[in-house]
XYZ file of C-alpha atoms in Angstrom:
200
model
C 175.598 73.613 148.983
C 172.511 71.901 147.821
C 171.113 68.946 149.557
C 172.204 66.717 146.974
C 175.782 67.192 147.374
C 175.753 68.204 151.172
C 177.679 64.907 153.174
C 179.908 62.667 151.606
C 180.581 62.262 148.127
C 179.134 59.833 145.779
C 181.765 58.501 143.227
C 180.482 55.366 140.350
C 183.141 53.690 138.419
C 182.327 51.882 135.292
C 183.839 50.124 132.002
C 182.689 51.245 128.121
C 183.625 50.100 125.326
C 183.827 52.561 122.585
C 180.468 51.732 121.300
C 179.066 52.635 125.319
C 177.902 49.326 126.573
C 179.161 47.594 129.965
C 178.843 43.927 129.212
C 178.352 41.748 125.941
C 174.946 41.250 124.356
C 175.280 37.146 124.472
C 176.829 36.902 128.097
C 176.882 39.704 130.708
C 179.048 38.028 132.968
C 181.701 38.132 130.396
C 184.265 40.413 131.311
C 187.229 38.913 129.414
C 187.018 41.823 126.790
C 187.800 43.852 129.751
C 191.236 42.245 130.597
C 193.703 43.048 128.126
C 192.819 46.793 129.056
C 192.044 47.106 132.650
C 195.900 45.821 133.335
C 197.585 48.619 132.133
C 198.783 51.418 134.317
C 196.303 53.915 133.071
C 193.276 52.237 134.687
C 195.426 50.738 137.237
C 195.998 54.497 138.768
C 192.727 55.409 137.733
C 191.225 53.175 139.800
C 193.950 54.032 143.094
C 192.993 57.516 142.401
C 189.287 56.471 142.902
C 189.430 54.154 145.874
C 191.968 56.277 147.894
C 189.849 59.062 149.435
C 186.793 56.475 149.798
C 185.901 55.001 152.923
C 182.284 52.578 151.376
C 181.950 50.209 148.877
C 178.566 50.224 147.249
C 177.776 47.401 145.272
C 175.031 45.302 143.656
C 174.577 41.454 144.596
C 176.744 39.877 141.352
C 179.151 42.337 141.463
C 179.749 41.767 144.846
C 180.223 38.249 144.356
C 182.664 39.025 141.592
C 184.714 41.400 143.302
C 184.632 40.137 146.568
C 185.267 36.152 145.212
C 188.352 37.198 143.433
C 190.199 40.311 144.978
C 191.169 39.079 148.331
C 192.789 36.448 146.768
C 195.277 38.704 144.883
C 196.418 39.128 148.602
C 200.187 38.010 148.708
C 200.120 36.729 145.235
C 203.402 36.359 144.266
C 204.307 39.290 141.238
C 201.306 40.761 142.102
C 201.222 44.533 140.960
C 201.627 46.674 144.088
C 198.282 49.000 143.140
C 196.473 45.590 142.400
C 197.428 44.619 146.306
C 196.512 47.818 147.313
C 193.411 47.975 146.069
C 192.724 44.482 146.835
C 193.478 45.148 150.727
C 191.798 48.339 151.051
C 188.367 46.274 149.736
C 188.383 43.545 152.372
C 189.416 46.247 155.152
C 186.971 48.394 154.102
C 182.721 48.966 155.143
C 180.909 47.095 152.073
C 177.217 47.752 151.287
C 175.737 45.278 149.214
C 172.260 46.302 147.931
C 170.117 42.984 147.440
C 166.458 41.233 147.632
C 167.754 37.710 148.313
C 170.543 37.397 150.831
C 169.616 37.404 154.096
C 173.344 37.680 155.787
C 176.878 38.592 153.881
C 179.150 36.132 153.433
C 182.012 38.576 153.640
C 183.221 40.855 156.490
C 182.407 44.304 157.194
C 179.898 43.968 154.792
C 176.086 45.408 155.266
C 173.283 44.011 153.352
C 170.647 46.379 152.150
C 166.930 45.560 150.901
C 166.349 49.401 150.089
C 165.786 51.249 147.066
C 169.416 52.714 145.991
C 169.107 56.411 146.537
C 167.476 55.717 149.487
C 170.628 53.647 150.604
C 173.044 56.580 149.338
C 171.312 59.543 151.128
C 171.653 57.416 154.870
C 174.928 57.016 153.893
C 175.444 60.621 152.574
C 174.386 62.135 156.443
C 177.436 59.410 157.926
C 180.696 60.411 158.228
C 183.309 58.908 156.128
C 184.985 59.621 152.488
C 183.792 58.760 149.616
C 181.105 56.132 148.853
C 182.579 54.403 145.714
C 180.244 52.329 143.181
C 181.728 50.075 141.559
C 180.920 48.790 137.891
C 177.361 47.528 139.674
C 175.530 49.159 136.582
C 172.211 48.604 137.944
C 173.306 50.881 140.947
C 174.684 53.468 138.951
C 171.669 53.280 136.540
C 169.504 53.973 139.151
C 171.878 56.846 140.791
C 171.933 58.172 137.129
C 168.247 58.349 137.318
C 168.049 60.136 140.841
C 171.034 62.356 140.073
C 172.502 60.980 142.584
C 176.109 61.019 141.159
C 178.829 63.441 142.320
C 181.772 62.165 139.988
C 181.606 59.783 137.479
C 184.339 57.572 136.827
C 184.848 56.364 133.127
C 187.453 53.715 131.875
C 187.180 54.020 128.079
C 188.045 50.780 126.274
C 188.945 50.817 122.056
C 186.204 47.866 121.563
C 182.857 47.529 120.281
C 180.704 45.173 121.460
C 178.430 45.611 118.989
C 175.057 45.263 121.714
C 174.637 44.987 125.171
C 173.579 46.980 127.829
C 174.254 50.761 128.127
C 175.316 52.859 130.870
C 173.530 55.664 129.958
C 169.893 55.526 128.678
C 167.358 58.101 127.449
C 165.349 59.793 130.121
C 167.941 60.634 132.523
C 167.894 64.223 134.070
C 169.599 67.018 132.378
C 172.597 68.346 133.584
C 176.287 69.343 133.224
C 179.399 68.003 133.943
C 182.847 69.321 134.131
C 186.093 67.091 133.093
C 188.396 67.428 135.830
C 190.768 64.776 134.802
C 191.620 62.157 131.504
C 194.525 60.241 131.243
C 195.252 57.791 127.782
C 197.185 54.437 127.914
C 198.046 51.506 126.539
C 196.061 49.991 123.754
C 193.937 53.319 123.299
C 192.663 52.558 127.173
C 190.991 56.570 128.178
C 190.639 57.371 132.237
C 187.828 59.859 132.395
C 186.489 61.756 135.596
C 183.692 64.181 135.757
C 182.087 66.213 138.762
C 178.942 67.336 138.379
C 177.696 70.786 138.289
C 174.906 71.532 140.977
């Protein structure tokens, strides 16, 4: 094994449309276009399949404050869908990293906050034990794992929208290299699950 995928395994989930981008050109907080797509059981079980074998949560500052401001209150929720729970309790029970230049001290539990650059952060936490570290949708942290080929499996949810601008996920300059499909699954409303591993 090389160094880069000795230790623990380095997993980054993320949205697309179908035109590549992660958030809308006019408001990047946005995520309603999201919504009518990320309830459906396809990326409902693409997700459990994701956050299962992981042990870490690595996330950026806003998308910690997202996720972490409205998961745990999906908690007991009455009708709630049982993988929504699930995934909802296994975040707040969890070890959270949360990679950020301006707060001093987390305002959630088990939750480390990190002033490092984030490849540094991944290889201390690749040389702990534990499962997998999961990204999630904190493009800025999977940009910059992109960029350090960094990235074990990639994660892909595969919405039928354009958003017609925005930001993209992938951008030119990032190292070569191949990557094998190991599974897809298609859903409602044209929703594709994608997961490759890369090839070292």
């Amino acid at each position: 094994m090389t160094e880069q995928s000795a230790g623990r395994r380095v997993v980054t989930n993320m949205a697309l449309s179908l035109d590549g981008r992660y958030a809308r050109p006019d408001d990047p907080r946005d995520m309603g276009w999201v919504m009518p797509y990320a309830v459906t059981d396809v990326a409902r079980d693409h997700l459990t399949s994701l956050w299962e074998p992981a042990t870490t949560v690595l996330l950026g500052r806003v998308n910690a404050e997202g996720f972490l401001g409205f998961w745990p209150t999906v908690l007991g929720t009455e009708g709630a869908d049982p993988r929504d729970e699930g995934f909802a309790k296994w975040l707040v029970d969890t070890d959270k990293v949360v990679l950020s230049s301006t707060l001093a001290e987390a305002p959630w539990e088990r939750t480390t906050i990190v002033d490092k650059p984030t490849a540094e952060v991944v290889a201390d936490l690749r040389a702990t034990e534990g499962g997998d570290v999961l990204v999630l949708s904190s493009a800025s942290v999977i940009k910059a794992l992109l960029a350090a080929d960094a990235v074990d499996r990639l994660a892909l949810t595969i919405f039928p929208v354009f958003l017609g601008g925005g930001p993209r996920l992938f951008e030119d300059g990032l190292p070569a290299g191949q990557w094998t499909l190991v599974s897809q699954a298609a859903g409602e409303h044209g929703t594709l699950a994608l997961v490759y591993d890369r090839v070292r």
